[in-house]
Short mmCIF file of C-alpha atoms in Angstrom, two decimals:
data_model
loop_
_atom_site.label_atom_id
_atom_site.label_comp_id
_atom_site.label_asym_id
_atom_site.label_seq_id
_atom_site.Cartn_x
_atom_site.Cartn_y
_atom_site.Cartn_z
CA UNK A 215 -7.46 -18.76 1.34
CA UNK A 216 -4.26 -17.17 2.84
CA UNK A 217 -5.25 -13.59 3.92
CA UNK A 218 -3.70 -10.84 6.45
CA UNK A 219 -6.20 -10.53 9.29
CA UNK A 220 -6.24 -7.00 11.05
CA UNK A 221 -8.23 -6.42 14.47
CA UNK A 222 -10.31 -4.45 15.20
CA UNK A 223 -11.45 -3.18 11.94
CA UNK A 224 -13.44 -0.19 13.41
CA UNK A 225 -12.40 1.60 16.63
CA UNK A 226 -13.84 4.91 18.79
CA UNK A 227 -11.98 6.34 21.40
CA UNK A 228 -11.61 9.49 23.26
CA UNK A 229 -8.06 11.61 23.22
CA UNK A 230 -5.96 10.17 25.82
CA UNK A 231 -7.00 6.70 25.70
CA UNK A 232 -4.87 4.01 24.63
CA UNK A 233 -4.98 2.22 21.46
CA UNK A 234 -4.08 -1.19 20.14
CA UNK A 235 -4.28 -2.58 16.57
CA UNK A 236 -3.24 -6.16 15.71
CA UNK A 237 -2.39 -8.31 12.74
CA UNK A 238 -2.04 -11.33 11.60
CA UNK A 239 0.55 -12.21 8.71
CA UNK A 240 -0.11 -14.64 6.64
CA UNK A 241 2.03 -18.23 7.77
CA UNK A 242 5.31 -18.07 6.68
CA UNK A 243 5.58 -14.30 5.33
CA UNK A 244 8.85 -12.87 7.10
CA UNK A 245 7.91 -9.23 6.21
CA UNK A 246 5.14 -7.36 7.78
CA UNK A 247 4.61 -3.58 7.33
CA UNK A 248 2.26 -1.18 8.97
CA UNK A 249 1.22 1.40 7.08
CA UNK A 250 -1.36 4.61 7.97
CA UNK A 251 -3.36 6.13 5.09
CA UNK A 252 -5.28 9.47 5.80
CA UNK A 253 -7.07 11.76 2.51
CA UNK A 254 -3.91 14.36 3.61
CA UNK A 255 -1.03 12.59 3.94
CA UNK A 256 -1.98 9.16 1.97
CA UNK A 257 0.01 5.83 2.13
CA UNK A 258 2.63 6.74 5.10
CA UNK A 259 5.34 3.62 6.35
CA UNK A 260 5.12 3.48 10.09
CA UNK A 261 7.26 0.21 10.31
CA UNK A 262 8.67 -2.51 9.13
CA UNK A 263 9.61 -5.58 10.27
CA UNK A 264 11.36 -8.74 9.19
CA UNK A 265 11.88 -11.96 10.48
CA UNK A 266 10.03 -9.96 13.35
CA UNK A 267 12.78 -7.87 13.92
CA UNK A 268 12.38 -3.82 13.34
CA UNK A 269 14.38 -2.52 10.42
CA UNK A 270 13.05 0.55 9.70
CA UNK A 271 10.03 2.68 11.92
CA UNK A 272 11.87 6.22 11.30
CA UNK A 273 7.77 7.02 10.17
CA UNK A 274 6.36 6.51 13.50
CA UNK A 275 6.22 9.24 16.27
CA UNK A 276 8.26 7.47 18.81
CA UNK A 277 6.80 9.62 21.67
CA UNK A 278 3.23 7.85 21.43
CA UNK A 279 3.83 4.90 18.69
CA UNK A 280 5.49 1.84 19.01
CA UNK A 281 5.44 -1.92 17.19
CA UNK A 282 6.37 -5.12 17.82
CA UNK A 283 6.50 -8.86 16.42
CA UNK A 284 5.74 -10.64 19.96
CA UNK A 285 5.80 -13.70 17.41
CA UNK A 286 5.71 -15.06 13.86
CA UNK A 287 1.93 -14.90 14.17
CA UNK A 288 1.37 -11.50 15.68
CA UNK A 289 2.29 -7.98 15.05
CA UNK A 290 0.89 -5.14 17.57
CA UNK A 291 0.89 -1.51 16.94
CA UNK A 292 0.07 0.54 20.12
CA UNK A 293 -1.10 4.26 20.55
CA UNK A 294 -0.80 5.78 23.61
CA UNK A 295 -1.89 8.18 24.43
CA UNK A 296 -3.98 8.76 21.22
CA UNK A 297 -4.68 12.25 19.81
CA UNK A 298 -7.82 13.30 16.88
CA UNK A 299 -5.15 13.74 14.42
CA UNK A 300 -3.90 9.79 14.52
CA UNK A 301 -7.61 9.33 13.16
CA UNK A 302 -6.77 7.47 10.49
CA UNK A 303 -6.97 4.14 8.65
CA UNK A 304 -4.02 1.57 9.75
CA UNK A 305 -2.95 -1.13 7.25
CA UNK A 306 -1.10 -3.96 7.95
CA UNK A 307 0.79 -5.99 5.11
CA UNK A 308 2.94 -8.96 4.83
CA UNK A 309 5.02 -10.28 1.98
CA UNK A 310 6.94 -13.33 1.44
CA UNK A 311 10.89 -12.24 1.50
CA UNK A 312 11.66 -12.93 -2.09
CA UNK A 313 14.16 -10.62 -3.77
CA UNK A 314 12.14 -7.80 -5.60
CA UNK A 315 9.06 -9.28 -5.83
CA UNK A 316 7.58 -6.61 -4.27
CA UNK A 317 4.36 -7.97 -3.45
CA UNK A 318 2.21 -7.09 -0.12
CA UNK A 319 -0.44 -8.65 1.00
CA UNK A 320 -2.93 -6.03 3.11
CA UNK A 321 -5.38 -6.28 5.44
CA UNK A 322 -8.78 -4.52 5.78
CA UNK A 323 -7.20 -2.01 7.33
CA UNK A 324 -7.91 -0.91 11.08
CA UNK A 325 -10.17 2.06 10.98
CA UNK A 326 -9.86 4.55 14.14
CA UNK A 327 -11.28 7.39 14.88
CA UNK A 328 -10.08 10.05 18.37
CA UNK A 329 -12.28 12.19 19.58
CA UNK B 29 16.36 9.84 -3.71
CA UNK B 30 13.60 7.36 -5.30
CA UNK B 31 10.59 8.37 -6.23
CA UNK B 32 7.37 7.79 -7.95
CA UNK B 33 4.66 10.89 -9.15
CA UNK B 34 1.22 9.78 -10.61
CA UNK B 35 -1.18 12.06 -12.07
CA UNK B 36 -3.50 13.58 -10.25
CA UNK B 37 -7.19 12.55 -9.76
CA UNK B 38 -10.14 11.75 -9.67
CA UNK B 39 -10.25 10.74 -12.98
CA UNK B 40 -13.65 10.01 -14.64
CA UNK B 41 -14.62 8.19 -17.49
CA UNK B 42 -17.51 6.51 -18.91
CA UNK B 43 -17.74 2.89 -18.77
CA UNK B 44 -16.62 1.48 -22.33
CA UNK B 45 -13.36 4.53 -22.47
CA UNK B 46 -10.34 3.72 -22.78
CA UNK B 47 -8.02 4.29 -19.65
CA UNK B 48 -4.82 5.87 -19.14
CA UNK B 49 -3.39 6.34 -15.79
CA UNK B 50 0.21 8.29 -16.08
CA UNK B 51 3.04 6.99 -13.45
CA UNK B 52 6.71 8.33 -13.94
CA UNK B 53 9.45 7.47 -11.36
CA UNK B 54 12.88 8.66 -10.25
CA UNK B 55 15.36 6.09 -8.97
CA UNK B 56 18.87 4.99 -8.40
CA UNK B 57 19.69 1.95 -10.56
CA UNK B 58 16.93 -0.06 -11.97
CA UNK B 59 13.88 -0.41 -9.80
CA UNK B 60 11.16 -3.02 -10.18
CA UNK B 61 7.69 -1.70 -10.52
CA UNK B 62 4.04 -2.23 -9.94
CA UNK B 63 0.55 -1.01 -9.71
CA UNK B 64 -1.69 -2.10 -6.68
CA UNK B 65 -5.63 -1.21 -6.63
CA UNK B 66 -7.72 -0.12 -3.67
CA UNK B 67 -11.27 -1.10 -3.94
CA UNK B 68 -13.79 1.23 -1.35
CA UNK B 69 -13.31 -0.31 1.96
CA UNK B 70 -10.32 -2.59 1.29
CA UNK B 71 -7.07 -3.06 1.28
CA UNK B 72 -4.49 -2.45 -1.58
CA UNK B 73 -3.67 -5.57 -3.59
CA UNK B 74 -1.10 -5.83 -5.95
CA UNK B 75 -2.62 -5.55 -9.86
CA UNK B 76 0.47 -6.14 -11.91
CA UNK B 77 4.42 -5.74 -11.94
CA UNK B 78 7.48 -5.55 -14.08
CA UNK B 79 10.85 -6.32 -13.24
CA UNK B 80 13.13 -5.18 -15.80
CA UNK B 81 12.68 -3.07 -18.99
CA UNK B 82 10.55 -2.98 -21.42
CA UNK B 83 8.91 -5.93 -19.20
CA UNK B 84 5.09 -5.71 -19.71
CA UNK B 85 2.94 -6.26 -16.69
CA UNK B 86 -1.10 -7.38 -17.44
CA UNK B 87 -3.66 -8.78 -15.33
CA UNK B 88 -7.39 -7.98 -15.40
CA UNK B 89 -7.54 -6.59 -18.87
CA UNK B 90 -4.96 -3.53 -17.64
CA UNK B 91 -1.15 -3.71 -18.91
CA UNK B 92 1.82 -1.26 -18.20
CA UNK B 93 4.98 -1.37 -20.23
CA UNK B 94 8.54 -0.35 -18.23
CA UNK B 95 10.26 2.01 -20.23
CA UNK B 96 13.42 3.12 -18.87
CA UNK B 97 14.23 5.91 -21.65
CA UNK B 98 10.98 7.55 -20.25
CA UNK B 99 11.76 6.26 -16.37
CA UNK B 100 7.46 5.74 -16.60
CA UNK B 101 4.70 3.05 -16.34
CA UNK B 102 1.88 4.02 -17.51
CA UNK B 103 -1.40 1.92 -16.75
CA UNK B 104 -4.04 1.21 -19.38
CA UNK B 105 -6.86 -0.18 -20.05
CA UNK B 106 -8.79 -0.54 -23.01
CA UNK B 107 -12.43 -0.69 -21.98
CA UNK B 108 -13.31 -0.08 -18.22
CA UNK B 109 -16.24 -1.04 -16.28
CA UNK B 110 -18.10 0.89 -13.26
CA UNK B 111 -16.49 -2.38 -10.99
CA UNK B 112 -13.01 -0.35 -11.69
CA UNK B 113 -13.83 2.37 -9.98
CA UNK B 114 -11.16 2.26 -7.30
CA UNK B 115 -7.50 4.28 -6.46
CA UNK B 116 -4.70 3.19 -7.93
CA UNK B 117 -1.10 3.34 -6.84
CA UNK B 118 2.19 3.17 -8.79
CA UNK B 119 5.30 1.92 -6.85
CA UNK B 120 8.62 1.05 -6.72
CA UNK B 121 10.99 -1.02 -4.67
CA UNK B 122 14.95 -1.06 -5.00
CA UNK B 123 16.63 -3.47 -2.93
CA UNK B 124 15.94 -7.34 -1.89
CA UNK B 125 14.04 -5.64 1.31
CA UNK B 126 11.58 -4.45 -1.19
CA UNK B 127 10.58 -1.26 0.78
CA UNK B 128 7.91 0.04 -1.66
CA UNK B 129 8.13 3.90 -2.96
CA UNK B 130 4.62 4.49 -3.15
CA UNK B 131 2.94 7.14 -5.32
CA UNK B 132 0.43 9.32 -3.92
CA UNK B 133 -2.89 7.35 -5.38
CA UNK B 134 -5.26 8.07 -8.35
CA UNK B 135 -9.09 7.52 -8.20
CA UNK B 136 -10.72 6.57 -10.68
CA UNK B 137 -14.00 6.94 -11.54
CA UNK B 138 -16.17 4.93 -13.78
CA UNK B 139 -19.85 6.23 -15.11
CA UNK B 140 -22.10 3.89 -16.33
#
């Protein structure tokens, strides 16, 4: 059963610390997003990536946020240094490329919390 | 620019009601659209789509009709059960790079 896998699923850290989530598309997907839901803001784009190149992370604070596609397998998006208010829980989705589908595939979501 | 408004929740119902959960967009040219579901703890995963107008979208015992005169999707359900109790999000995508316009989420609800 073809599924997005997202590590860690629960994180604590303490401001200032560094912070990285990971992802795992499913095999052959060519899209993978990262998105950050919070009970404020909800569903927010971070990035986007496709055939692991960035198209589009204009919704990421570039000054402590950045993603990358290291490979076809792996997508990394890195904190640092982390602040309370990036408490939040971090999706990652892939999708298979076809015109207008429109269909994502999520993960569990990476839950962190900053104190 | 594109955009997709939902009504506001929670909404709550008693298992048995009938459902409707209102979704009108705003977009440039003709937009495919869907409906994903967020069970507690999960991800979102898609629930159903249309493509084109007056396309119907079902899956699950919930439908939503395109209608471009009204630029809406409404989702509906005839009888819901307490296992629906979860958010649900309308969105759109435009282009082949399917960036989805996402709607700000609706939770549902369901009493038994």
């Amino acid at each position: 059963d073809a599924r997005v896998t997202q590590t860690p699923r629960h994180k604590v850290t303490e401001m200032g610390q560094e912070v990285t989530m990971r992802c795992q598309p499913i095999l052959g997907h060519n899209t993978v997003f990262w998105y950050r839901q919070t009970m404020m803001q909800g569903l927010e784009l971070l990035a986007y990536f496709r055939n692991r190149a960035p198209l589009d992370d204009s919704g990421m604070p570039k000054d402590r946020f950045s993603a990358e596609m290291p490979d076809a397998t792996l997508a990394t998006l890195k904190i640092q240094p982390s602040e309370p208010r990036d408490s939040a829980v971090y999706f990652c989705a892939s999708g298979p490329g076809r015109l207008n589908t429109g269909e994502l595939f999520f993960g569990e979501g990476s839950r962190l919390t900053v104190l | 620019g594109n955009s997709v408004t939902q009504m506001e929740g929670p909404v709550t119902l008693s298992e048995e009601a009938f459902l409707t959960i209102n979704c009108t967009y705003t977009a440039t040219g003709y937009p495919s659209l869907f409906w994903y579901v967020q069970y507690p703890g999960e991800g979102l995963q898609l629930l159903l789509k249309a493509t084109k107008a007056d396309d119907k979208g079902s899956n699950k015992g919930f439908e939503a009709t395109y209608r471009k005169e009204t630029t809406s999707f409404h989702l509906e359900k005839g009888s819901v059960q307490v296992s629906d109790s979860a958010v649900y999000f309308c969105a759109l995508t435009m282009d082949s790079n399917y960036q989805l316009i996402w709607g700000a989420g609706t939770k549902l609800i369901i009493k038994p």
